[in-house]
Coordinates of C-alpha atoms in Angstrom, one line a residue:
M1 CA -21.1 34.9 -93.7
H2 CA -23.9 34.3 -96.1
Q3 CA -23.9 36.5 -99.2
V4 CA -27.0 37.7 -101.0
T5 CA -27.3 35.7 -104.3
A6 CA -31.1 35.5 -104.6
P7 CA -32.2 37.4 -107.7
F8 CA -35.0 39.4 -106.1
A9 CA -35.9 41.4 -103.0
P10 CA -39.0 40.0 -101.4
A11 CA -41.9 42.3 -100.5
L12 CA -42.1 42.8 -96.8
A13 CA -45.1 41.6 -94.8
L14 CA -44.4 44.1 -92.0
P15 CA -44.8 47.9 -92.3
V16 CA -41.2 49.2 -92.6
L17 CA -41.1 52.8 -93.6
D18 CA -37.3 53.4 -93.2
E19 CA -35.8 52.8 -96.6
A20 CA -32.4 51.6 -95.3
L21 CA -33.9 49.2 -92.9
A22 CA -36.4 47.9 -95.5
R23 CA -33.5 47.3 -97.9
R24 CA -31.5 45.4 -95.4
L25 CA -34.4 43.2 -94.4
S26 CA -35.3 42.5 -98.0
E27 CA -31.8 41.5 -98.8
R28 CA -31.5 39.2 -95.8
L29 CA -35.0 37.7 -96.5
A30 CA -33.8 36.9 -100.0
V31 CA -31.0 34.9 -98.4
V32 CA -33.4 33.1 -96.1
E33 CA -35.6 32.2 -99.1
E34 CA -32.6 30.7 -100.8
L35 CA -31.6 28.8 -97.7
L36 CA -35.1 27.4 -97.2
A37 CA -35.1 26.0 -100.7
G38 CA -32.0 24.1 -99.9
H39 CA -33.3 22.8 -96.6
C40 CA -36.3 21.4 -98.4
R41 CA -34.1 19.2 -100.6
A42 CA -33.8 15.5 -99.6
R43 CA -31.9 12.5 -100.9
T44 CA -34.7 11.5 -103.2
A45 CA -36.6 13.5 -105.8
Y46 CA -40.0 12.4 -104.4
V47 CA -39.4 13.7 -100.9
S48 CA -37.8 16.9 -102.3
Q49 CA -40.8 17.6 -104.4
A50 CA -43.2 17.0 -101.6
A51 CA -41.2 19.1 -99.1
S52 CA -40.8 22.0 -101.5
H53 CA -44.4 22.0 -102.5
L54 CA -45.8 24.5 -100.0
M55 CA -42.6 26.4 -99.6
A56 CA -42.5 27.1 -103.3
A57 CA -46.1 28.2 -103.2
G58 CA -45.0 31.3 -101.4
G59 CA -46.3 32.9 -98.3
K60 CA -45.8 36.1 -96.4
R61 CA -42.7 34.8 -94.6
F62 CA -43.9 36.9 -91.7
R63 CA -42.1 34.7 -89.0
P64 CA -38.6 34.8 -90.6
L65 CA -39.1 38.5 -91.3
L66 CA -39.9 39.1 -87.6
V67 CA -36.6 37.2 -86.7
L68 CA -34.7 39.6 -89.0
L69 CA -36.4 42.7 -87.7
A70 CA -36.0 41.7 -84.0
A71 CA -32.3 41.1 -84.7
E72 CA -32.0 44.8 -85.6
T73 CA -32.3 45.5 -81.8
G74 CA -28.9 43.8 -81.2
P75 CA -25.4 44.8 -82.2
H76 CA -25.0 41.8 -84.6
P77 CA -28.1 41.5 -86.8
E78 CA -26.0 40.1 -89.6
R79 CA -24.9 36.9 -87.8
D80 CA -25.4 33.6 -89.6
E81 CA -27.3 32.4 -86.5
V82 CA -30.0 34.9 -87.2
L83 CA -30.5 33.6 -90.7
T84 CA -30.5 30.0 -89.3
A85 CA -33.1 30.9 -86.7
A86 CA -35.3 32.5 -89.5
C87 CA -35.2 29.2 -91.4
V88 CA -36.0 27.3 -88.2
V89 CA -39.3 29.2 -87.5
E90 CA -40.4 29.1 -91.2
L91 CA -39.7 25.4 -91.5
T92 CA -41.7 24.8 -88.3
H93 CA -44.6 26.9 -89.6
V94 CA -44.7 25.2 -93.0
A95 CA -44.4 21.8 -91.5
S96 CA -47.5 22.5 -89.3
L97 CA -49.4 23.6 -92.4
Y98 CA -49.0 20.1 -93.9
H99 CA -50.5 18.6 -90.8
D100 CA -53.2 21.3 -90.6
D101 CA -54.4 20.5 -94.1
V102 CA -54.7 16.8 -93.3
M103 CA -56.7 17.6 -90.2
D104 CA -58.9 20.1 -92.1
E105 CA -59.2 17.9 -95.2
A106 CA -58.2 21.0 -97.1
D107 CA -57.7 20.9 -100.9
L108 CA -56.0 24.3 -101.4
R109 CA -53.3 26.2 -99.6
R110 CA -51.7 29.4 -100.9
G111 CA -53.5 28.9 -104.2
A112 CA -52.0 25.5 -104.8
D113 CA -53.2 22.0 -104.2
T114 CA -52.4 20.8 -100.7
A115 CA -50.0 17.9 -100.3
N116 CA -52.8 15.6 -99.1
A117 CA -54.8 16.5 -102.2
R118 CA -51.9 16.2 -104.6
W119 CA -50.5 13.0 -103.1
D120 CA -52.2 11.5 -100.0
N121 CA -52.6 12.0 -96.2
N122 CA -49.6 9.7 -95.5
T123 CA -47.3 11.7 -97.7
A124 CA -48.5 15.0 -96.3
I125 CA -48.1 13.9 -92.6
L126 CA -44.6 12.4 -93.2
T127 CA -43.5 15.4 -95.2
G128 CA -44.5 17.7 -92.3
D129 CA -42.5 15.4 -90.1
F130 CA -39.5 15.7 -92.5
L131 CA -39.6 19.5 -92.3
F132 CA -39.9 19.4 -88.5
G133 CA -36.8 17.2 -88.6
R134 CA -35.0 19.7 -90.8
S135 CA -36.0 22.4 -88.4
S136 CA -34.7 20.4 -85.4
E137 CA -31.3 19.8 -87.2
L138 CA -30.9 23.5 -87.6
T139 CA -31.9 24.3 -84.1
A140 CA -29.3 21.9 -82.8
D141 CA -26.7 24.0 -84.6
L142 CA -27.9 27.0 -82.6
G143 CA -27.1 25.4 -79.2
P144 CA -28.9 23.9 -76.2
E145 CA -30.8 27.1 -75.3
A146 CA -32.3 27.3 -78.7
V147 CA -33.2 23.6 -78.6
R148 CA -35.0 24.1 -75.3
I149 CA -36.9 27.1 -76.6
Q150 CA -37.8 25.3 -79.8
A151 CA -39.0 22.2 -77.9
R152 CA -41.3 24.2 -75.7
T153 CA -42.6 26.1 -78.7
F154 CA -43.3 22.9 -80.6
T155 CA -45.0 21.4 -77.6
R156 CA -47.3 24.4 -77.3
L157 CA -48.0 24.5 -81.0
V158 CA -49.0 20.9 -81.2
E159 CA -51.0 21.1 -78.0
G160 CA -52.9 24.1 -79.5
Q161 CA -53.6 22.0 -82.6
I162 CA -55.0 19.2 -80.4
L163 CA -57.1 21.5 -78.2
E164 CA -58.6 22.9 -81.3
T165 CA -60.1 19.5 -82.1
V166 CA -61.8 19.0 -78.7
A167 CA -64.5 20.7 -76.8
P168 CA -63.7 22.5 -73.6
E169 CA -63.6 20.4 -70.4
P170 CA -66.9 20.4 -68.3
G171 CA -67.0 23.7 -66.5
E172 CA -64.2 25.2 -68.5
D173 CA -64.9 28.6 -70.1
A174 CA -65.2 28.2 -73.9
L175 CA -63.6 31.5 -74.6
A176 CA -60.6 30.8 -72.4
H177 CA -60.2 27.5 -74.1
Y178 CA -60.2 29.1 -77.5
L179 CA -57.7 31.8 -76.5
E180 CA -55.4 29.1 -75.3
V181 CA -55.7 27.4 -78.7
V182 CA -54.8 30.6 -80.5
A183 CA -51.9 31.3 -78.1
G184 CA -50.5 27.8 -78.7
K185 CA -51.1 27.5 -82.5
T186 CA -50.2 31.1 -83.5
G187 CA -48.8 33.1 -80.6
S188 CA -46.1 30.7 -79.5
L189 CA -44.1 30.5 -82.8
I190 CA -44.4 34.2 -83.4
A191 CA -43.1 34.8 -79.9
T192 CA -40.1 32.6 -80.6
S193 CA -39.5 34.3 -83.9
A194 CA -39.0 37.7 -82.1
R195 CA -37.1 36.0 -79.3
Y196 CA -34.6 34.2 -81.6
G197 CA -33.9 37.4 -83.6
A198 CA -33.1 39.5 -80.6
M199 CA -31.3 36.7 -78.8
F200 CA -28.9 35.7 -81.6
A201 CA -28.1 39.3 -82.5
G202 CA -27.0 39.9 -78.9
A203 CA -29.8 42.3 -77.7
P204 CA -30.0 43.0 -74.0
A205 CA -32.0 40.5 -71.9
A206 CA -34.7 43.0 -71.2
V207 CA -35.2 43.6 -75.0
V208 CA -35.3 39.8 -75.7
E209 CA -38.0 39.4 -73.0
A210 CA -40.1 42.4 -74.2
L211 CA -40.0 41.2 -77.8
T212 CA -40.9 37.6 -76.8
R213 CA -44.0 38.9 -75.0
Y214 CA -44.8 41.3 -77.8
G215 CA -44.7 38.4 -80.3
E216 CA -47.0 36.3 -78.3
I217 CA -49.6 39.0 -77.8
V218 CA -49.5 40.6 -81.3
G219 CA -49.4 37.2 -83.0
S220 CA -52.5 36.0 -81.1
A221 CA -54.2 39.3 -81.7
F222 CA -53.6 39.0 -85.4
Q223 CA -55.4 35.7 -85.5
L224 CA -58.3 37.1 -83.5
S225 CA -58.6 40.0 -85.9
D226 CA -59.0 37.4 -88.7
D227 CA -61.9 36.0 -86.7
I228 CA -63.6 39.4 -86.8
L229 CA -62.9 39.9 -90.5
D230 CA -64.3 36.5 -91.3
I231 CA -67.7 37.8 -90.1
A232 CA -67.5 41.5 -90.9
S233 CA -65.6 41.6 -94.3
D234 CA -67.2 42.0 -97.7
S235 CA -66.2 39.3 -100.1
V236 CA -65.3 41.9 -102.8
E237 CA -62.9 43.7 -100.4
S238 CA -61.3 40.7 -98.7
G239 CA -61.3 38.2 -101.6
K240 CA -62.7 35.6 -99.1
T241 CA -66.1 34.3 -98.6
P242 CA -67.6 35.9 -95.4
G243 CA -68.5 33.6 -92.6
T244 CA -66.5 30.6 -93.7
D245 CA -65.6 29.7 -90.1
L246 CA -69.3 30.2 -89.1
R247 CA -70.4 27.8 -91.9
E248 CA -67.9 25.2 -90.8
G249 CA -68.9 25.4 -87.1
V250 CA -65.5 26.7 -86.1
P251 CA -65.7 28.7 -82.8
T252 CA -64.2 32.2 -83.1
L253 CA -63.8 35.2 -80.9
P254 CA -67.1 37.1 -81.9
V255 CA -69.1 33.8 -82.0
L256 CA -67.9 32.8 -78.5
M257 CA -68.6 36.3 -77.1
A258 CA -72.1 36.2 -78.6
Q259 CA -72.8 32.8 -77.2
A260 CA -72.0 34.1 -73.7
S261 CA -75.1 36.5 -74.0
T262 CA -78.0 36.0 -71.6
D263 CA -80.2 38.6 -73.4
P264 CA -83.5 37.0 -74.3
E265 CA -83.5 38.9 -77.6
D266 CA -80.5 36.9 -78.7
A267 CA -82.4 33.6 -78.5
R268 CA -82.7 33.3 -82.3
L269 CA -79.0 34.0 -82.9
L270 CA -78.0 31.5 -80.2
E271 CA -80.3 28.9 -81.8
L272 CA -78.6 29.4 -85.1
L273 CA -75.1 29.3 -83.7
A274 CA -75.9 25.9 -82.2
A275 CA -77.3 24.7 -85.5
D276 CA -75.9 23.3 -88.8
L277 CA -75.1 26.4 -90.8
T278 CA -74.2 24.7 -94.1
D279 CA -77.7 25.7 -95.3
D280 CA -77.3 29.0 -97.2
E281 CA -80.4 30.6 -95.8
L282 CA -79.6 29.8 -92.2
H283 CA -76.0 30.8 -92.7
A284 CA -77.0 34.2 -94.1
E285 CA -79.4 34.8 -91.3
A286 CA -76.8 34.0 -88.6
L287 CA -74.2 36.1 -90.4
G288 CA -76.6 39.1 -90.5
L289 CA -77.6 38.8 -86.8
L290 CA -74.0 38.4 -85.7
R291 CA -72.8 41.4 -87.7
K292 CA -75.3 43.6 -85.8
H293 CA -74.6 42.0 -82.4
P294 CA -72.7 43.9 -79.6
A295 CA -70.2 40.9 -79.6
M296 CA -68.6 42.3 -82.7
D297 CA -67.7 45.6 -80.9
E298 CA -66.7 43.6 -77.9
A299 CA -64.3 41.5 -80.0
R300 CA -62.9 44.5 -81.7
A301 CA -62.3 46.2 -78.3
Y302 CA -60.5 43.1 -77.1
V303 CA -58.2 43.0 -80.1
V304 CA -57.4 46.8 -79.8
A305 CA -56.6 46.3 -76.1
R306 CA -54.2 43.4 -76.9
A307 CA -52.5 45.5 -79.6
E308 CA -52.0 48.4 -77.1
E309 CA -50.6 45.9 -74.6
A310 CA -48.1 44.7 -77.2
K311 CA -47.1 48.3 -78.1
A312 CA -46.5 49.1 -74.4
L313 CA -43.9 46.4 -74.2
L314 CA -41.9 48.1 -76.9
G315 CA -40.8 50.8 -74.4
A316 CA -37.9 48.5 -73.7
L317 CA -36.5 49.2 -77.2
E318 CA -34.6 52.3 -78.2
P319 CA -36.7 54.8 -80.3
G320 CA -36.0 54.3 -84.0
P321 CA -37.2 52.6 -87.2
V322 CA -37.3 49.1 -85.7
R323 CA -39.6 50.1 -82.8
T324 CA -41.6 52.2 -85.2
A325 CA -42.2 49.2 -87.5
L326 CA -43.2 47.0 -84.6
E327 CA -45.6 49.7 -83.3
A328 CA -47.1 50.1 -86.8
F329 CA -47.7 46.4 -87.0
A330 CA -49.6 46.4 -83.7
D331 CA -51.6 49.4 -85.0
I332 CA -52.5 47.4 -88.2
V333 CA -53.7 44.5 -86.1
A334 CA -55.9 46.8 -84.2
T335 CA -57.3 48.7 -87.1
R336 CA -57.8 45.9 -89.6
S337 CA -60.6 44.5 -87.4
A338 CA -62.3 47.9 -87.0

């Protein structure tokens, strides 16, 4: 059994109001943090440094925390397999970030230089592969069922990344295409996080299934609420530049919903959304029109409905602090886009 030796209790990225539960999760997350540092070490200093780069930069550790929280629905949340599964999902997530940053030609991630900026694209891609390999090694220790789940998750994640780079097929609905991207890139791994936690803690099959579906829905909804905030948020409040995705031509939920409009009064907005918005004046005009468009409320309503759908699945869980925390997270997803 792993013992807590990490010198700190990480802040929790999920709303856990029960003090005893929050303390247990913080202690176990500290163990996971220590284990992750070990899994990033390689035979050479160069690879170790590259593999530790993004992990050491921090992050919310939302996925491993969800593993630990979901494990509380079973009789054995303290099992080593739960901690291993928490490492599997975070290593997979961080590995995907290395590849994402190369695809996006990003310079910063979590306030630090990206691996591709600090070293080069080859190092970043291969470091991501190294971390995927580490994740696969750990998954093999969890047994064939975990390997099957991880393989399917990884396939969906990569397919989502690929689909993000291509336009919808002729005749394919653009919004449906985008929702598939989000479900693959974001929802799939969060679903597996919840599934692993419940599964390895010995939760009933009905609970494992409910939490898997909850993770997929609420994980995707969280990304969609980010889409709305990218348009609606004030830079002072959010700390981010509003309309970043809009400027870069990245299709998001409110944009796609606005583009589906057939109202003649939306002609100027549709013209702008089809244009190059790197120009500051055009970008500001498009942002202003989009903020006032009914698509914003339509997008918010969609996210709220998805959050409510996720909460309804939690009826499979016993009432208590774990269910309350998961319900609160779904509520946060719904209200943060309001």
